[in-house]
C-alpha cells in the first residue's frame, strides 16, 4: 500500500480507500453485517487506513458498522463521513435525494450524531454531502465548521460532489477548492470530464481531491457485462433505468473492451484503473466500491502491481480521443 497526503489538510491517506456504503447499506448486495465487519477488518490488515462513510447511508448504519469493525483501531485509521441531508425526512423511493439543510445548527447536530454512532471523539474528514453551489458559498456554515475544527471535533472538511455525474459539479468543485476545501468526485478512465475541470484548479490551489467510482460501476473491473442485470435495490440500477442510460451502458461496455490490453504481467484491468487515477498529483485516495473479498484483495494490491506506463497512459488517451476504436495492441 502507498500513503498520500490529502493536500490542504493534515491528513495522510492510504492510496486505496474503502467506501463503507457498500457494506453499511443493502445497495450493493452485502446484506450480512458480520460479513461487512469481516471485510472492513481485512481491509485494515491489507493496509487500507482510509474509510469513507456518511450519515445518510442506511440512516447511520454505515457509521456504526465502522465503529463495530475498527473502533479498537481508531488511532490507526482515518475516518471520513458526510452531512447535509435532513434525516428527519423519511427515505425516498429509488434512493432519491432527501432535502438538504445547510444551517450551522443542523451541521452541529449531524456532527454530534455521527460522533456518537462512530463512538469517537473526533472525525478526521467531514464532508458536505452532494452540496450545490449555494452551500459551498455559505460563510456561516464554513465558520461553524472552522469552530468545530478548532474544538478538535473534526480535523479537516471538504465536499463530496454528486450524487450522479453532472457537469454542474465542475463549478461546485472549483468553488470548493478555491475556498480551500478538498473535493471528492466521480472520476475514472471512461468518465474523465469532471477531473479535467477540477484537477488543474486543485493543483493551483494546493488542495487535494478524492476519486470514487474508479471502475465505472463495474465496467472497468470485469464485474459488469452485457448480460448483467442489477437486482431491485442495487444502487447501480441508476446506470440502466432509462433507455438512454441503457444505451450509454452498452456503449460503456464496448469502450471498456478496448482497454483489455491494460490487463497484463499480473496486473488486472481493475488495478490499472486505480493506477490511472493515482497519476493525478492532487489525488489523495481512490475509493473503489468493495463488496466481496476478491475485489478487496485485488484493489488493495493495486499499488504493488506492475505500474501503468507512460505509453499505456498515452494509449488510453488516444483511444478516448478517437472514440474508443478497436485497440491498437499493448504498448511497451
C-alpha atoms as a printed R data frame, in Angstrom:
    type eleno elety resid chain resno       x       y       z
1   ATOM     1    CA   UNK     A     1   0.000   0.000   0.000
2   ATOM     2    CA   UNK     A     2   1.070   3.567  -0.655
3   ATOM     3    CA   UNK     A     3   0.119   6.506   1.567
4   ATOM     4    CA   UNK     A     4  -0.501  10.001   0.248
5   ATOM     5    CA   UNK     A     5  -1.277  13.412   1.736
6   ATOM     6    CA   UNK     A     6  -4.674  14.971   1.265
7   ATOM     7    CA   UNK     A     7  -3.321  18.348   0.218
8   ATOM     8    CA   UNK     A     8  -4.568  21.288   2.239
9   ATOM     9    CA   UNK     A     9  -5.215  19.120   5.303
10  ATOM    10    CA   UNK     A    10  -3.062  17.422   7.971
11  ATOM    11    CA   UNK     A    11  -4.279  14.002   6.802
12  ATOM    12    CA   UNK     A    12  -2.353  11.121   5.237
13  ATOM    13    CA   UNK     A    13  -4.495   8.507   3.498
14  ATOM    14    CA   UNK     A    14  -3.988   5.042   2.137
15  ATOM    15    CA   UNK     A    15  -3.921   5.488  -1.631
16  ATOM    16    CA   UNK     A    16  -6.769   2.966  -1.848
17  ATOM    17    CA   UNK     A    17  -9.652   3.695   0.496
18  ATOM    18    CA   UNK     A    18 -12.815   1.816   1.420
19  ATOM    19    CA   UNK     A    19 -16.264   3.268   0.733
20  ATOM    20    CA   UNK     A    20 -18.212   1.918   3.693
21  ATOM    21    CA   UNK     A    21 -21.591   2.360   1.985
22  ATOM    22    CA   UNK     A    22 -21.097  -0.937   0.147
23  ATOM    23    CA   UNK     A    23 -21.158  -2.893   3.421
24  ATOM    24    CA   UNK     A    24 -23.222  -0.494   5.538
25  ATOM    25    CA   UNK     A    25 -26.285  -0.468   3.272
26  ATOM    26    CA   UNK     A    26 -28.157  -3.060   1.224
27  ATOM    27    CA   UNK     A    27 -27.498  -1.216  -2.035
28  ATOM    28    CA   UNK     A    28 -24.618  -3.429  -3.175
29  ATOM    29    CA   UNK     A    29 -25.619  -6.967  -2.262
30  ATOM    30    CA   UNK     A    30 -23.807  -7.246   1.098
31  ATOM    31    CA   UNK     A    31 -26.680  -7.951   3.491
32  ATOM    32    CA   UNK     A    32 -24.773  -9.854   6.193
33  ATOM    33    CA   UNK     A    33 -23.485  -7.327   8.739
34  ATOM    34    CA   UNK     A    34 -20.874  -9.744  10.073
35  ATOM    35    CA   UNK     A    35 -19.508 -10.184   6.550
36  ATOM    36    CA   UNK     A    36 -19.255  -6.414   6.259
37  ATOM    37    CA   UNK     A    37 -17.334  -6.236   9.521
38  ATOM    38    CA   UNK     A    38 -15.027  -9.005   8.317
39  ATOM    39    CA   UNK     A    39 -14.295  -7.131   5.072
40  ATOM    40    CA   UNK     A    40 -13.554  -3.891   6.923
41  ATOM    41    CA   UNK     A    41 -11.118  -5.636   9.245
42  ATOM    42    CA   UNK     A    42  -9.485  -7.462   6.353
43  ATOM    43    CA   UNK     A    43  -9.098  -4.128   4.548
44  ATOM    44    CA   UNK     A    44  -7.168  -2.758   7.504
45  ATOM    45    CA   UNK     A    45  -4.974  -5.876   7.566
46  ATOM    46    CA   UNK     A    46  -4.233  -5.260   3.863
47  ATOM    47    CA   UNK     A    47  -3.033  -1.714   4.565
48  ATOM    48    CA   UNK     A    48  -6.197   0.315   3.951
49  ATOM    49    CA   UNK     A    49  -6.464   3.042   6.576
50  ATOM    50    CA   UNK     A    50  -8.903   5.480   4.907
51  ATOM    51    CA   UNK     A    51 -12.593   4.705   5.387
52  ATOM    52    CA   UNK     A    52 -15.242   6.927   3.793
53  ATOM    53    CA   UNK     A    53 -18.812   6.729   5.084
54  ATOM    54    CA   UNK     A    54 -21.823   9.015   5.530
55  ATOM    55    CA   UNK     A    55 -24.647   9.672   7.947
56  ATOM    56    CA   UNK     A    56 -27.353   9.135   5.346
57  ATOM    57    CA   UNK     A    57 -26.222   5.623   4.368
58  ATOM    58    CA   UNK     A    58 -28.866   3.397   5.961
59  ATOM    59    CA   UNK     A    59 -29.550   6.275   8.363
60  ATOM    60    CA   UNK     A    60 -26.284   5.875  10.212
61  ATOM    61    CA   UNK     A    61 -25.786   2.099   9.959
62  ATOM    62    CA   UNK     A    62 -22.754   2.670   7.725
63  ATOM    63    CA   UNK     A    63 -21.194   4.625  10.580
64  ATOM    64    CA   UNK     A    64 -21.991   2.141  13.348
65  ATOM    65    CA   UNK     A    65 -20.612  -0.780  11.333
66  ATOM    66    CA   UNK     A    66 -17.288   1.026  11.046
67  ATOM    67    CA   UNK     A    67 -17.214   1.541  14.806
68  ATOM    68    CA   UNK     A    68 -18.044  -2.121  15.366
69  ATOM    69    CA   UNK     A    69 -15.345  -3.277  12.959
70  ATOM    70    CA   UNK     A    70 -12.459  -0.931  13.719
71  ATOM    71    CA   UNK     A    71 -13.310   1.098  16.784
72  ATOM    72    CA   UNK     A    72 -10.448  -0.623  18.589
73  ATOM    73    CA   UNK     A    73  -8.025   0.726  15.926
74  ATOM    74    CA   UNK     A    74  -9.365   4.286  15.997
75  ATOM    75    CA   UNK     A    75  -5.957   5.980  16.206
76  ATOM    76    CA   UNK     A    76  -4.693   3.927  13.258
77  ATOM    77    CA   UNK     A    77  -7.395   4.848  10.755
78  ATOM    78    CA   UNK     A    78  -8.694   7.962   9.010
79  ATOM    79    CA   UNK     A    79 -12.479   8.315   9.133
80  ATOM    80    CA   UNK     A    80 -14.387  10.451   6.659
81  ATOM    81    CA   UNK     A    81 -18.119  10.938   6.956
82  ATOM    82    CA   UNK     A    82 -20.697  13.294   5.491
83  ATOM    83    CA   UNK     A    83 -23.578  15.573   6.429
84  ATOM    84    CA   UNK     A    84 -26.177  17.808   4.840
85  ATOM    85    CA   UNK     A    85 -29.247  15.689   4.245
86  ATOM    86    CA   UNK     A    86 -32.177  16.070   6.639
87  ATOM    87    CA   UNK     A    87 -32.541  12.597   8.158
88  ATOM    88    CA   UNK     A    88 -35.815  13.576   9.820
89  ATOM    89    CA   UNK     A    89 -37.395  13.225   6.368
90  ATOM    90    CA   UNK     A    90 -38.122   9.537   5.647
91  ATOM    91    CA   UNK     A    91 -36.054   7.887   2.908
92  ATOM    92    CA   UNK     A    92 -37.490   8.390  -0.571
93  ATOM    93    CA   UNK     A    93 -38.077   5.546  -3.052
94  ATOM    94    CA   UNK     A    94 -35.349   4.546  -5.512
95  ATOM    95    CA   UNK     A    95 -32.693   6.304  -3.421
96  ATOM    96    CA   UNK     A    96 -33.907   9.756  -4.363
97  ATOM    97    CA   UNK     A    97 -32.294  12.644  -2.528
98  ATOM    98    CA   UNK     A    98 -33.742  13.910   0.717
99  ATOM    99    CA   UNK     A    99 -33.856  17.676   1.264
100 ATOM   100    CA   UNK     A   100 -30.672  19.373   2.392
101 ATOM   101    CA   UNK     A   101 -30.296  21.543   5.479
102 ATOM   102    CA   UNK     A   102 -27.097  23.578   5.420
103 ATOM   103    CA   UNK     A   103 -27.741  25.627   8.553
104 ATOM   104    CA   UNK     A   104 -24.905  25.688  11.105
105 ATOM   105    CA   UNK     A   105 -27.292  24.281  13.720
106 ATOM   106    CA   UNK     A   106 -28.115  21.270  11.547
107 ATOM   107    CA   UNK     A   107 -24.424  20.694  10.829
108 ATOM   108    CA   UNK     A   108 -23.682  20.686  14.544
109 ATOM   109    CA   UNK     A   109 -26.481  18.218  15.325
110 ATOM   110    CA   UNK     A   110 -25.341  15.970  12.487
111 ATOM   111    CA   UNK     A   111 -21.754  16.108  13.712
112 ATOM   112    CA   UNK     A   112 -22.726  15.179  17.261
113 ATOM   113    CA   UNK     A   113 -24.889  12.301  15.981
114 ATOM   114    CA   UNK     A   114 -22.057  10.975  13.798
115 ATOM   115    CA   UNK     A   115 -19.570  11.186  16.650
116 ATOM   116    CA   UNK     A   116 -21.971   9.141  18.775
117 ATOM   117    CA   UNK     A   117 -22.563   6.499  16.090
118 ATOM   118    CA   UNK     A   118 -18.856   6.249  15.288
119 ATOM   119    CA   UNK     A   119 -18.077   6.111  19.019
120 ATOM   120    CA   UNK     A   120 -15.200   8.533  18.624
121 ATOM   121    CA   UNK     A   121 -14.140  11.913  19.916
122 ATOM   122    CA   UNK     A   122 -13.243  13.288  16.501
123 ATOM   123    CA   UNK     A   123 -13.870  12.879  12.779
124 ATOM   124    CA   UNK     A   124 -10.818  13.200  10.584
125 ATOM   125    CA   UNK     A   125 -12.521  14.454   7.435
126 ATOM   126    CA   UNK     A   126 -16.057  15.895   7.414
127 ATOM   127    CA   UNK     A   127 -17.725  16.417   4.041
128 ATOM   128    CA   UNK     A   128 -20.681  18.383   2.725
129 ATOM   129    CA   UNK     A   129 -22.695  15.635   1.047
130 ATOM   130    CA   UNK     A   130 -23.649  16.477  -2.546
131 ATOM   131    CA   UNK     A   131 -23.755  20.266  -1.982
132 ATOM   132    CA   UNK     A   132 -24.891  22.763  -4.563
133 ATOM   133    CA   UNK     A   133 -23.012  25.981  -5.099
134 ATOM   134    CA   UNK     A   134 -25.095  27.919  -2.559
135 ATOM   135    CA   UNK     A   135 -23.985  25.649   0.286
136 ATOM   136    CA   UNK     A   136 -20.316  25.968  -0.669
137 ATOM   137    CA   UNK     A   137 -20.660  29.751  -0.601
138 ATOM   138    CA   UNK     A   138 -22.294  29.897   2.862
139 ATOM   139    CA   UNK     A   139 -19.913  31.784   5.107
140 ATOM   140    CA   UNK     A   140 -21.888  30.913   8.238
141 ATOM   141    CA   UNK     A   141 -21.615  27.178   7.532
142 ATOM   142    CA   UNK     A   142 -17.873  27.356   6.894
143 ATOM   143    CA   UNK     A   143 -17.438  29.430  10.050
144 ATOM   144    CA   UNK     A   144 -19.250  26.732  12.039
145 ATOM   145    CA   UNK     A   145 -17.011  24.066  10.501
146 ATOM   146    CA   UNK     A   146 -13.972  26.114  11.456
147 ATOM   147    CA   UNK     A   147 -15.296  26.308  15.014
148 ATOM   148    CA   UNK     A   148 -15.655  22.503  15.085
149 ATOM   149    CA   UNK     A   149 -12.121  22.142  13.760
150 ATOM   150    CA   UNK     A   150 -10.699  24.445  16.423
151 ATOM   151    CA   UNK     A   151 -12.564  22.440  19.071
152 ATOM   152    CA   UNK     A   152 -10.895  19.255  17.829
153 ATOM   153    CA   UNK     A   153 -14.174  17.638  16.757
154 ATOM   154    CA   UNK     A   154 -13.016  17.482  13.148
155 ATOM   155    CA   UNK     A   155  -9.523  17.656  11.673
156 ATOM   156    CA   UNK     A   156 -10.458  18.839   8.169
157 ATOM   157    CA   UNK     A   157 -13.514  19.347   5.987
158 ATOM   158    CA   UNK     A   158 -14.391  19.327   2.308
159 ATOM   159    CA   UNK     A   159 -17.082  18.383  -0.183
160 ATOM   160    CA   UNK     A   160 -18.310  15.156  -1.771
161 ATOM   161    CA   UNK     A   161 -19.816  16.064  -5.141
162 ATOM   162    CA   UNK     A   162 -22.793  14.174  -6.505
163 ATOM   163    CA   UNK     A   163 -24.902  12.200  -6.483
164 ATOM   164    CA   UNK     A   164 -24.508  11.093 -10.120
165 ATOM   165    CA   UNK     A   165 -22.210  12.773 -12.631
166 ATOM   166    CA   UNK     A   166 -23.415  16.232 -13.615
167 ATOM   167    CA   UNK     A   167 -21.086  18.768 -15.177
168 ATOM   168    CA   UNK     A   168 -22.546  21.453 -12.914
169 ATOM   169    CA   UNK     A   169 -20.415  19.755 -10.284
170 ATOM   170    CA   UNK     A   170 -17.365  21.188 -12.029
171 ATOM   171    CA   UNK     A   171 -18.403  24.656 -10.840
172 ATOM   172    CA   UNK     A   172 -19.142  23.275  -7.374
173 ATOM   173    CA   UNK     A   173 -15.791  21.509  -7.157
174 ATOM   174    CA   UNK     A   174 -13.870  24.539  -8.369
175 ATOM   175    CA   UNK     A   175 -15.687  26.786  -5.890
176 ATOM   176    CA   UNK     A   176 -14.850  24.368  -3.081
177 ATOM   177    CA   UNK     A   177 -11.140  24.030  -3.794
178 ATOM   178    CA   UNK     A   178 -10.820  27.783  -4.235
179 ATOM   179    CA   UNK     A   179 -12.143  28.023  -0.669
180 ATOM   180    CA   UNK     A   180  -9.543  25.513   0.490
181 ATOM   181    CA   UNK     A   181 -11.874  22.501   0.656
182 ATOM   182    CA   UNK     A   182 -10.822  19.197  -0.946
183 ATOM   183    CA   UNK     A   183 -13.339  17.717  -3.368
184 ATOM   184    CA   UNK     A   184 -14.456  14.126  -3.817
185 ATOM   185    CA   UNK     A   185 -15.720  13.397  -7.325
186 ATOM   186    CA   UNK     A   186 -16.571  10.605  -9.735
187 ATOM   187    CA   UNK     A   187 -13.544  10.048 -11.957
188 ATOM   188    CA   UNK     A   188 -12.311   7.087 -13.965
189 ATOM   189    CA   UNK     A   189 -10.821   6.196 -17.337
190 ATOM   190    CA   UNK     A   190 -14.230   6.309 -19.028
191 ATOM   191    CA   UNK     A   191 -15.519   9.390 -17.156
192 ATOM   192    CA   UNK     A   192 -12.746  11.976 -17.026
193 ATOM   193    CA   UNK     A   193 -14.660  15.192 -17.613
194 ATOM   194    CA   UNK     A   194 -15.115  16.358 -14.013
195 ATOM   195    CA   UNK     A   195 -11.499  15.678 -13.195
196 ATOM   196    CA   UNK     A   196 -10.298  17.591 -16.237
197 ATOM   197    CA   UNK     A   197 -12.172  20.646 -14.963
198 ATOM   198    CA   UNK     A   198 -11.351  20.387 -11.249
199 ATOM   199    CA   UNK     A   199  -7.834  18.917 -11.047
200 ATOM   200    CA   UNK     A   200  -5.947  21.892 -12.555
201 ATOM   201    CA   UNK     A   201  -7.585  24.273 -10.080
202 ATOM   202    CA   UNK     A   202  -6.896  21.894  -7.186
203 ATOM   203    CA   UNK     A   203  -3.223  21.735  -8.153
204 ATOM   204    CA   UNK     A   204  -3.076  25.524  -8.487
205 ATOM   205    CA   UNK     A   205  -4.629  25.982  -5.028
206 ATOM   206    CA   UNK     A   206  -2.633  23.203  -3.350
207 ATOM   207    CA   UNK     A   207  -5.858  21.431  -2.372
208 ATOM   208    CA   UNK     A   208  -6.459  17.696  -2.559
209 ATOM   209    CA   UNK     A   209  -9.058  15.617  -4.345
210 ATOM   210    CA   UNK     A   210 -10.545  12.151  -3.923
211 ATOM   211    CA   UNK     A   211 -11.882   9.904  -6.673
212 ATOM   212    CA   UNK     A   212 -14.774   7.474  -6.304
213 ATOM   213    CA   UNK     A   213 -16.361   5.031  -8.775
214 ATOM   214    CA   UNK     A   214 -12.927   4.283 -10.293
215 ATOM   215    CA   UNK     A   215 -14.330   1.221 -12.065
216 ATOM   216    CA   UNK     A   216 -17.375   2.922 -13.608
217 ATOM   217    CA   UNK     A   217 -19.796   0.745 -11.618
218 ATOM   218    CA   UNK     A   218 -18.193  -2.478 -12.816
219 ATOM   219    CA   UNK     A   219 -17.253  -1.653 -16.404
220 ATOM   220    CA   UNK     A   220 -13.546  -1.477 -15.562
221 ATOM   221    CA   UNK     A   221 -13.184  -4.396 -13.167
222 ATOM   222    CA   UNK     A   222 -14.850  -7.179 -15.114
223 ATOM   223    CA   UNK     A   223 -17.910  -7.451 -12.889
224 ATOM   224    CA   UNK     A   224 -20.335  -5.940 -15.411
225 ATOM   225    CA   UNK     A   225 -21.059  -7.435 -18.833
226 ATOM   226    CA   UNK     A   226 -23.756  -7.131 -21.485
227 ATOM   227    CA   UNK     A   227 -25.846  -9.717 -19.652
228 ATOM   228    CA   UNK     A   228 -25.538  -8.146 -16.189
229 ATOM   229    CA   UNK     A   229 -28.901  -7.268 -14.643
230 ATOM   230    CA   UNK     A   230 -28.738  -5.411 -11.340
231 ATOM   231    CA   UNK     A   231 -31.451  -6.593  -8.931
232 ATOM   232    CA   UNK     A   232 -34.021  -4.234  -7.379
233 ATOM   233    CA   UNK     A   233 -32.414  -2.150  -4.647
234 ATOM   234    CA   UNK     A   234 -28.958  -2.321  -6.215
235 ATOM   235    CA   UNK     A   235 -27.556   1.198  -6.421
236 ATOM   236    CA   UNK     A   236 -26.118   0.524  -9.878
237 ATOM   237    CA   UNK     A   237 -29.581   0.339 -11.430
238 ATOM   238    CA   UNK     A   238 -29.369   4.109 -11.948
239 ATOM   239    CA   UNK     A   239 -26.961   3.314 -14.766
240 ATOM   240    CA   UNK     A   240 -29.656   1.480 -16.766
241 ATOM   241    CA   UNK     A   241 -33.006   2.837 -15.552
242 ATOM   242    CA   UNK     A   242 -33.933   4.547 -18.837
243 ATOM   243    CA   UNK     A   243 -33.473   3.505 -22.486
244 ATOM   244    CA   UNK     A   244 -30.969   6.316 -22.932
245 ATOM   245    CA   UNK     A   245 -28.920   5.189 -19.929
246 ATOM   246    CA   UNK     A   246 -29.111   1.574 -21.078
247 ATOM   247    CA   UNK     A   247 -27.695   2.617 -24.460
248 ATOM   248    CA   UNK     A   248 -24.902   4.553 -22.738
249 ATOM   249    CA   UNK     A   249 -24.176   1.499 -20.549
250 ATOM   250    CA   UNK     A   250 -23.905  -0.714 -23.631
251 ATOM   251    CA   UNK     A   251 -21.507   1.793 -25.158
252 ATOM   252    CA   UNK     A   252 -19.507   1.814 -21.931
253 ATOM   253    CA   UNK     A   253 -19.158  -1.961 -22.106
254 ATOM   254    CA   UNK     A   254 -17.887  -1.654 -25.661
255 ATOM   255    CA   UNK     A   255 -15.387   1.030 -24.685
256 ATOM   256    CA   UNK     A   256 -14.158  -0.967 -21.712
257 ATOM   257    CA   UNK     A   257 -13.448  -3.827 -24.098
258 ATOM   258    CA   UNK     A   258 -10.930  -1.693 -25.970
259 ATOM   259    CA   UNK     A   259  -8.922  -1.327 -22.739
260 ATOM   260    CA   UNK     A   260  -8.280  -5.037 -22.250
261 ATOM   261    CA   UNK     A   261  -4.602  -4.549 -23.156
262 ATOM   262    CA   UNK     A   262  -4.101  -2.968 -19.710
263 ATOM   263    CA   UNK     A   263  -4.512  -6.362 -18.031
264 ATOM   264    CA   UNK     A   264  -1.061  -7.900 -18.376
265 ATOM   265    CA   UNK     A   265   2.011  -9.047 -16.485
266 ATOM   266    CA   UNK     A   266  -0.050  -9.961 -13.435
267 ATOM   267    CA   UNK     A   267  -1.905  -6.634 -13.341
268 ATOM   268    CA   UNK     A   268  -5.689  -6.672 -13.673
269 ATOM   269    CA   UNK     A   269  -7.760  -4.127 -15.543
270 ATOM   270    CA   UNK     A   270  -9.254  -3.119 -12.182
271 ATOM   271    CA   UNK     A   271  -5.795  -2.391 -10.807
272 ATOM   272    CA   UNK     A   272  -4.827  -0.433 -13.925
273 ATOM   273    CA   UNK     A   273  -7.970   1.682 -13.498
274 ATOM   274    CA   UNK     A   274  -6.823   2.650  -9.979
275 ATOM   275    CA   UNK     A   275  -3.261   3.337 -11.141
276 ATOM   276    CA   UNK     A   276  -4.599   5.620 -13.890
277 ATOM   277    CA   UNK     A   277  -6.257   7.821 -11.259
278 ATOM   278    CA   UNK     A   278  -3.251   7.838  -8.934
279 ATOM   279    CA   UNK     A   279  -1.194   9.513 -11.669
280 ATOM   280    CA   UNK     A   280  -3.048  12.733 -10.837
281 ATOM   281    CA   UNK     A   281  -0.920  14.674  -8.304
282 ATOM   282    CA   UNK     A   282  -3.874  16.181  -6.426
283 ATOM   283    CA   UNK     A   283  -5.461  12.790  -5.677
284 ATOM   284    CA   UNK     A   284  -5.219  11.760  -2.030
285 ATOM   285    CA   UNK     A   285  -7.012   8.431  -2.393
286 ATOM   286    CA   UNK     A   286  -9.105   6.335  -4.756
287 ATOM   287    CA   UNK     A   287 -12.302   4.906  -3.230
288 ATOM   288    CA   UNK     A   288 -13.371   1.760  -5.088
289 ATOM   289    CA   UNK     A   289 -16.679   0.015  -4.468
290 ATOM   290    CA   UNK     A   290 -15.785  -3.079  -2.431
291 ATOM   291    CA   UNK     A   291 -18.405  -5.750  -1.772
292 ATOM   292    CA   UNK     A   292 -16.508  -9.038  -1.686
293 ATOM   293    CA   UNK     A   293 -13.128 -10.387  -0.619
294 ATOM   294    CA   UNK     A   294 -11.843 -10.974  -4.135
295 ATOM   295    CA   UNK     A   295 -12.399  -7.345  -5.113
296 ATOM   296    CA   UNK     A   296 -10.944  -6.092  -1.842
297 ATOM   297    CA   UNK     A   297  -7.732  -8.071  -2.281
298 ATOM   298    CA   UNK     A   298  -7.415  -7.055  -5.930
299 ATOM   299    CA   UNK     A   299  -7.887  -3.342  -5.342
300 ATOM   300    CA   UNK     A   300  -5.790  -3.190  -2.166
301 ATOM   301    CA   UNK     A   301  -2.885  -4.636  -4.165
302 ATOM   302    CA   UNK     A   302  -3.188  -2.070  -6.990
303 ATOM   303    CA   UNK     A   303  -0.154  -0.081  -5.828
304 ATOM   304    CA   UNK     A   304   2.019  -3.208  -5.814
305 ATOM   305    CA   UNK     A   305   1.004  -4.368  -9.308
306 ATOM   306    CA   UNK     A   306   3.202  -3.520 -12.312
307 ATOM   307    CA   UNK     A   307   2.773   0.249 -12.735
308 ATOM   308    CA   UNK     A   308   0.914   1.864 -15.602
309 ATOM   309    CA   UNK     A   309   3.498   3.048 -18.121
310 ATOM   310    CA   UNK     A   310   3.548   6.409 -19.863
311 ATOM   311    CA   UNK     A   311   2.956   4.560 -23.136
312 ATOM   312    CA   UNK     A   312  -0.131   2.865 -21.719
313 ATOM   313    CA   UNK     A   313  -1.463   6.137 -20.331
314 ATOM   314    CA   UNK     A   314  -0.944   7.816 -23.706
315 ATOM   315    CA   UNK     A   315  -2.661   4.905 -25.467
316 ATOM   316    CA   UNK     A   316  -5.694   5.295 -23.187
317 ATOM   317    CA   UNK     A   317  -5.973   8.964 -24.058
318 ATOM   318    CA   UNK     A   318  -5.541   8.305 -27.781
319 ATOM   319    CA   UNK     A   319  -8.319   5.721 -27.650
320 ATOM   320    CA   UNK     A   320 -10.553   8.193 -25.841
321 ATOM   321    CA   UNK     A   321  -9.855  10.973 -28.345
322 ATOM   322    CA   UNK     A   322 -10.637   8.592 -31.219
323 ATOM   323    CA   UNK     A   323 -13.905   7.370 -29.684
324 ATOM   324    CA   UNK     A   324 -12.502   4.036 -28.472
325 ATOM   325    CA   UNK     A   325 -11.929   2.161 -31.731
326 ATOM   326    CA   UNK     A   326 -10.560  -1.370 -31.624
327 ATOM   327    CA   UNK     A   327  -7.348  -1.281 -29.527
328 ATOM   328    CA   UNK     A   328  -4.020  -0.921 -31.215
329 ATOM   329    CA   UNK     A   329  -2.320  -3.539 -29.019
330 ATOM   330    CA   UNK     A   330  -0.440  -3.421 -25.776
331 ATOM   331    CA   UNK     A   331   2.114  -0.591 -25.639
332 ATOM   332    CA   UNK     A   332   5.574  -1.364 -24.321
